[in-house]
CSV table of C-alpha atoms and ligand atoms in Angstrom, one decimal:
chain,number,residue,atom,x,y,z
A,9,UNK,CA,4.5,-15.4,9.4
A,10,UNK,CA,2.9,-17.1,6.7
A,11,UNK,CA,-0.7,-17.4,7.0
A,12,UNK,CA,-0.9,-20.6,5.1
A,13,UNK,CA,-4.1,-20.3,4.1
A,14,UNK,CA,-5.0,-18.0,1.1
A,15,UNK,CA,-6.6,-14.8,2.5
A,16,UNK,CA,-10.1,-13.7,0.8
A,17,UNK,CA,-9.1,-11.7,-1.8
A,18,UNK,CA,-11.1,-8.3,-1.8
A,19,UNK,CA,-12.7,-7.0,-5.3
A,20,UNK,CA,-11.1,-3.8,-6.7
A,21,UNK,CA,-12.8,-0.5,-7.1
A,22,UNK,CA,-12.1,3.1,-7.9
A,23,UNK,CA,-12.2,3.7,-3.8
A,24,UNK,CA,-10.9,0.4,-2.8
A,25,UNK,CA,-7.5,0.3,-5.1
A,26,UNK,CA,-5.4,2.4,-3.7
A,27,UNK,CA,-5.4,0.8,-0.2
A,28,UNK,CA,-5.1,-2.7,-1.4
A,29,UNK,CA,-2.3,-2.3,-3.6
A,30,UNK,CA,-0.4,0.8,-1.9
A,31,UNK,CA,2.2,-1.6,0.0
A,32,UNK,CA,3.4,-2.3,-3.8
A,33,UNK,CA,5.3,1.4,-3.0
A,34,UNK,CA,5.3,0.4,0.9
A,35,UNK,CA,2.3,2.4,1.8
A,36,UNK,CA,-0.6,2.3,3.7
A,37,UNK,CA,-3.0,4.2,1.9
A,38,UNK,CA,-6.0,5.4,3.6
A,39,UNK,CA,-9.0,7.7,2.1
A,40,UNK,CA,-8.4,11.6,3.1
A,41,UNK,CA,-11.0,14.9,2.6
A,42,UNK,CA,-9.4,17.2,0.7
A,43,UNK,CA,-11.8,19.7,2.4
A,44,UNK,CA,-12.0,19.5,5.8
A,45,UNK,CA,-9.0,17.1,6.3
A,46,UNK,CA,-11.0,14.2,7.7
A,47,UNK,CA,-9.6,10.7,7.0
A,48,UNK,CA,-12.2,8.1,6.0
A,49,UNK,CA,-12.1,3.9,6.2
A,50,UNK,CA,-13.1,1.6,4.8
A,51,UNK,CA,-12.4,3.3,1.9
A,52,UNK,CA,-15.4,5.8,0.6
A,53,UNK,CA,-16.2,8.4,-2.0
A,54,UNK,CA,-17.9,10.8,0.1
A,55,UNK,CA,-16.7,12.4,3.7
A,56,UNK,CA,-18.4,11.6,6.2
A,57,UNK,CA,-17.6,14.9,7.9
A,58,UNK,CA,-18.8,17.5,5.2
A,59,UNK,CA,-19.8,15.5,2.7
A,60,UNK,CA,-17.3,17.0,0.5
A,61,UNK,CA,-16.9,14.1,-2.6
A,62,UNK,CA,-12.8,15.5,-3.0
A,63,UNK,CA,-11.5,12.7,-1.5
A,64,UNK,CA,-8.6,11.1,-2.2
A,65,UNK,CA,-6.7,7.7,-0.8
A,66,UNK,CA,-3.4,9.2,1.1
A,67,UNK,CA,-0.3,7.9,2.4
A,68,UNK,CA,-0.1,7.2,6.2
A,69,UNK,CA,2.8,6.8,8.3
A,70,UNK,CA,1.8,3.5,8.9
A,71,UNK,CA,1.9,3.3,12.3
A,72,UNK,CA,-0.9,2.6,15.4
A,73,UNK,CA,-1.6,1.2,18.5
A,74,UNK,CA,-3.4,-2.2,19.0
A,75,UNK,CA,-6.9,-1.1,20.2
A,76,UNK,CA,-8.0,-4.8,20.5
A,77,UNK,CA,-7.3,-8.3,20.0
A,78,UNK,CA,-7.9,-11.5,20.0
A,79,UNK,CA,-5.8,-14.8,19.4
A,80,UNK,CA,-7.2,-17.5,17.2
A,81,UNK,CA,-7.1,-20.9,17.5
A,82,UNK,CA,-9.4,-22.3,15.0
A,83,UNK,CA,-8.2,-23.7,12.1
A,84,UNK,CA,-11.0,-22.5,10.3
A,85,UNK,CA,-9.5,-23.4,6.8
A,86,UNK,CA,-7.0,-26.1,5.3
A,87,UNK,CA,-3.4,-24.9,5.9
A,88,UNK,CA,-4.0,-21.7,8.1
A,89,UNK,CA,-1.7,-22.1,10.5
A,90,UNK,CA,-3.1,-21.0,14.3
A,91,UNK,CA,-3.0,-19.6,16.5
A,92,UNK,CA,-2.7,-16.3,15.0
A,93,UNK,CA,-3.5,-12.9,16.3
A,94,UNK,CA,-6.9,-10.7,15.1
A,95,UNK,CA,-6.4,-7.5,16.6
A,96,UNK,CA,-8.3,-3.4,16.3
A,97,UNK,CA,-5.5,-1.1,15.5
A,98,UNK,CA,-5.7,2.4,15.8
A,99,UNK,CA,-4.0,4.3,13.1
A,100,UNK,CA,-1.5,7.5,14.8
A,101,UNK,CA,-3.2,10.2,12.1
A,102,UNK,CA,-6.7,10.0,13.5
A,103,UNK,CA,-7.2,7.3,16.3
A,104,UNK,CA,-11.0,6.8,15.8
A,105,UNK,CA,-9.7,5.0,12.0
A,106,UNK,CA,-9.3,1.3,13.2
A,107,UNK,CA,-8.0,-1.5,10.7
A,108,UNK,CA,-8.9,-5.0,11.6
A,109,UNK,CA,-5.6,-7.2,10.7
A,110,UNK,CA,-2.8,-9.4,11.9
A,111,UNK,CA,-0.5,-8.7,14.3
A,112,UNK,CA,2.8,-10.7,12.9
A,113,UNK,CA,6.2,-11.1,13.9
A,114,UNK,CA,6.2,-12.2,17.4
A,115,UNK,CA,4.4,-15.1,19.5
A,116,UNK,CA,0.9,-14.4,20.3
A,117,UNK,CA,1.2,-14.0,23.6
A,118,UNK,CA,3.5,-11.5,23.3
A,119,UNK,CA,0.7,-9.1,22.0
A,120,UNK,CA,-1.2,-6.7,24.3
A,121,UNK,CA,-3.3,-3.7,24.4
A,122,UNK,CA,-1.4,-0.6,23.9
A,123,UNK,CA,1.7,-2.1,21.4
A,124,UNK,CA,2.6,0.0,19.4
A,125,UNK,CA,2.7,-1.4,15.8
A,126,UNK,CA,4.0,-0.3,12.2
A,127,UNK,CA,2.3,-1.6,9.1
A,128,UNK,CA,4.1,-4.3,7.3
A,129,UNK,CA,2.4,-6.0,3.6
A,130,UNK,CA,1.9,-9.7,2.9
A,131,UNK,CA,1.3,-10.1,-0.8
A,132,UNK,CA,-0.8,-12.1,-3.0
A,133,UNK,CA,-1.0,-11.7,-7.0
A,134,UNK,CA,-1.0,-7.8,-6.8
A,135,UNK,CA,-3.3,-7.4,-3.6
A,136,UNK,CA,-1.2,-6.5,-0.4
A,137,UNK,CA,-2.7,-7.2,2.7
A,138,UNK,CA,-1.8,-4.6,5.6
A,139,UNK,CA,-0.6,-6.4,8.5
A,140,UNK,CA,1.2,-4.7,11.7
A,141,UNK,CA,4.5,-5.6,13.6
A,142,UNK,CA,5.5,-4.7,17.4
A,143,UNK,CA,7.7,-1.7,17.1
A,144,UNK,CA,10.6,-2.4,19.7
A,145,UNK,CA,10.1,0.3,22.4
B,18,ZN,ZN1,-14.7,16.4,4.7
């Protein structure tokens, strides 16, 4: 899928970088304590958990379950292309770590609760947006 429509593009920071531009190398970079092991998103400096400032955007296996979702059938821009699917996925490191994203590769309706899902990047002048596939089960 295409979606069209330029995506907002998000400002780059010292926290942020790594998980916009990982899927340049294929990976899904989320924010990791070095301490107590905790991972962290949206992307932050400080752990939530101890409050430990050693953390440090790591590579994921890029896979999750969709949590939630929605289809979208607004056109809300020129040239996005609905309906499309919004969807809550749980990442498989720490299920309480949710990405909101796109769910691409299949009809809409063919989405539901429970997919399992596997990261895939749609790119745009250096940013890559994380978007997830069904995994064939
Ligand atoms: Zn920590």
């Amino acid at each position: 899928m295409s979606f069209g429509a330029a995506r907002p593009r998000p400002r780059l920071d010292r926290d942020n970088r790594a998980f916009w531009t990982g899927g340049a190398q294929g990976h899904l970079m989320i924010c990791r304590c070095g301490d107590c092991g905790k991972w962290l998103h949206p992307p932050q400096p400080l752990c939530r958990g101890c409050w430990s400032e050693n953390v440090a955007a790591q590579p994921t296996c890029g896979r999750g379950v969709v949590d939630s979702y929605t289809i979208n059938h607004q056109p809300w821009m020129p040239g996005l292309e609905v309906p499309f699917v919004i969807a809550r996925v749980a990442l498989e490191e720490d299920p309480s770590i949710y990405l909101t994203t796109n769910i691409v590769g299949c009809a809409p309706e063919d989405v539901a609760v429970g997919d399992a899902v596997q990261v895939t990047f749609e790119e745009d002048e250096g940013i890559f947006f994380p978007l997830f596939e069904k995994v064939a089960q």
